Structure formats: structure tokens, C-alpha cells
Coordinates of C-alpha atoms in Angstrom, one line a residue:
X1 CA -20.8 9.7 7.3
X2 CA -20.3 7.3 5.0
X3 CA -17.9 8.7 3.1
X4 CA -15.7 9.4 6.3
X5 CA -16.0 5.7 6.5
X6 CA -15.0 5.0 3.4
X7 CA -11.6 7.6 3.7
X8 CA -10.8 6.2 6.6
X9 CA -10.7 2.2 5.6
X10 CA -8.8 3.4 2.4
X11 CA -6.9 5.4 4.8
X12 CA -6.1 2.1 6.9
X13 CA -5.4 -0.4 3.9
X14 CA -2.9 2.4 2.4
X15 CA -1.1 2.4 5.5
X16 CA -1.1 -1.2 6.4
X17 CA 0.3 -2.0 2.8
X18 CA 2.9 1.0 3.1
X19 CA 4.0 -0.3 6.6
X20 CA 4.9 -3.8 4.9
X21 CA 7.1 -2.0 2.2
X22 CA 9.5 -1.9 5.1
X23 CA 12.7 -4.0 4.4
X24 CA 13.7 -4.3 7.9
X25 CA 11.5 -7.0 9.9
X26 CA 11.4 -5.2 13.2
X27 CA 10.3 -1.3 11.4
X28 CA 8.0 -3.8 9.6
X29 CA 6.3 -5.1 12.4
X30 CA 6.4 -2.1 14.3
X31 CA 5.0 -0.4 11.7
X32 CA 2.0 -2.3 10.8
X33 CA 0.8 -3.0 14.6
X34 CA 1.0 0.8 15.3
X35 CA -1.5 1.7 12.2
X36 CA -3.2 -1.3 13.8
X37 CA -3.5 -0.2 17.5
X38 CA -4.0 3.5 16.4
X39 CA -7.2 2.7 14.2
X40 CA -8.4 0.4 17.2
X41 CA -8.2 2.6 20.0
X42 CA -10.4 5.6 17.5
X43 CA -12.9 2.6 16.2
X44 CA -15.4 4.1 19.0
X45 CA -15.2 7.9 17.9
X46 CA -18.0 9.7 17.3
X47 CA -17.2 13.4 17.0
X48 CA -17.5 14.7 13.2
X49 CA -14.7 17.2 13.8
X50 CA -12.1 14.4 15.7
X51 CA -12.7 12.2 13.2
X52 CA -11.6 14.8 10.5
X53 CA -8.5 15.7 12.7
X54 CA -7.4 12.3 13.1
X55 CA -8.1 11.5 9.0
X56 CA -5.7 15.0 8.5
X57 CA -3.0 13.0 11.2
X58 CA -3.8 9.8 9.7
X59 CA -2.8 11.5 5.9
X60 CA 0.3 12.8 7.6
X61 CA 1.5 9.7 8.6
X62 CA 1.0 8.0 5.3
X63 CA 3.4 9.9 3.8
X64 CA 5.7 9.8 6.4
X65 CA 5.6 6.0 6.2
X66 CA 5.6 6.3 2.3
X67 CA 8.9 8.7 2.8
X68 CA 11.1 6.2 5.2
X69 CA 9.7 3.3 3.3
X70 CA 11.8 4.7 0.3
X71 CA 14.6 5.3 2.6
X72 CA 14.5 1.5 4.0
X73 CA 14.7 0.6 0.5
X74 CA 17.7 2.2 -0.1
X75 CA 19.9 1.2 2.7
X76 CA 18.8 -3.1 2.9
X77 CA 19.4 -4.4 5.9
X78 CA 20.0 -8.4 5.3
X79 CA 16.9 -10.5 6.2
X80 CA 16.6 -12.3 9.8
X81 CA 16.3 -15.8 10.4
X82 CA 12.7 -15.4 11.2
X83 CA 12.1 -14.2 7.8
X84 CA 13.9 -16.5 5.8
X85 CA 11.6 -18.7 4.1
X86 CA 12.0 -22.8 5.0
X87 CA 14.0 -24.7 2.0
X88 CA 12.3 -27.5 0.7
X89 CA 13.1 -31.2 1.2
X90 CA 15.2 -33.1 -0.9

């Protein structure tokens, strides 16, 4: 068991820090809470075999992630005002 545990908190830091290789804000953001939410709502599982099923889904989706992350990359969207960081005083 504790390996599983170990997999999946790798499993979540990868995808957390592949999420915020986004370029566009709102993918980003959107991104990053649904790796959030996901792990959150399974915290409580129990079952040996779910828990290898939603490891396998949650490999899956790193690459996905690691595969439009490249893509966002490539076509750079210009950053939002929200974004922007605050110029210092002069």
C-alpha cells in the first residue's frame, strides 16, 4: 500500500507541475484545479483494483497534459492583465 501511495503523490506533483506549463492562464487554471478536484474526490478510495484503474487513467492523463502543454507552447497566446506582474515604483 505504500507504494501505491507513493505512485500516486508522484503521480499528482507530475501533473500539478505539467498543468502550470500551460501558457494560457485560463487552460492553466483549469488545468491545475481539475488534477486538484480529481485526486480529492478518490482521497477516500479504498479498493486495491480502483485504485490501480484510476493510477492507469491518472498516467493517461499525464501525458495528455504533457502533449497539449507542448502544443500551448507553440502557439503563445499574449499574457492577461491578471497575469502581468505589478511594475515597481519609481
Amino acid at each position: 500500500m505504500a507504494a501505491s501511495t507513493r505512485k500516486v503523490l508522484s503521480l499528482y506533483k507530475s501533473m500539478i507541475k505539467e498543468s502550470q506549463k500551460f501558457t494560457g492562464y485560463n487552460y492553466r487554471m483549469y488545468a491545475v484545479r481539475r488534477v486538484k478536484d480529481a485526486f480529492r474526490d478518490n482521497k477516500a478510495e479504498r479498493d486495491v483494483e480502483k485504485i490501480n484503474l484510476l493510477i492507469a487513467k491518472a498516467e493517461h492523463n499525464l501525458g495528455i497534459i504533457r502533449r497539449q502543454t507542448m502544443v500551448s507552447q507553440l502557439y503563445m497566446e499574449p499574457k492577461l492583465v491578471i497575469e502581468q506582474t505589478k511594475a515597481s515604483p519609481s
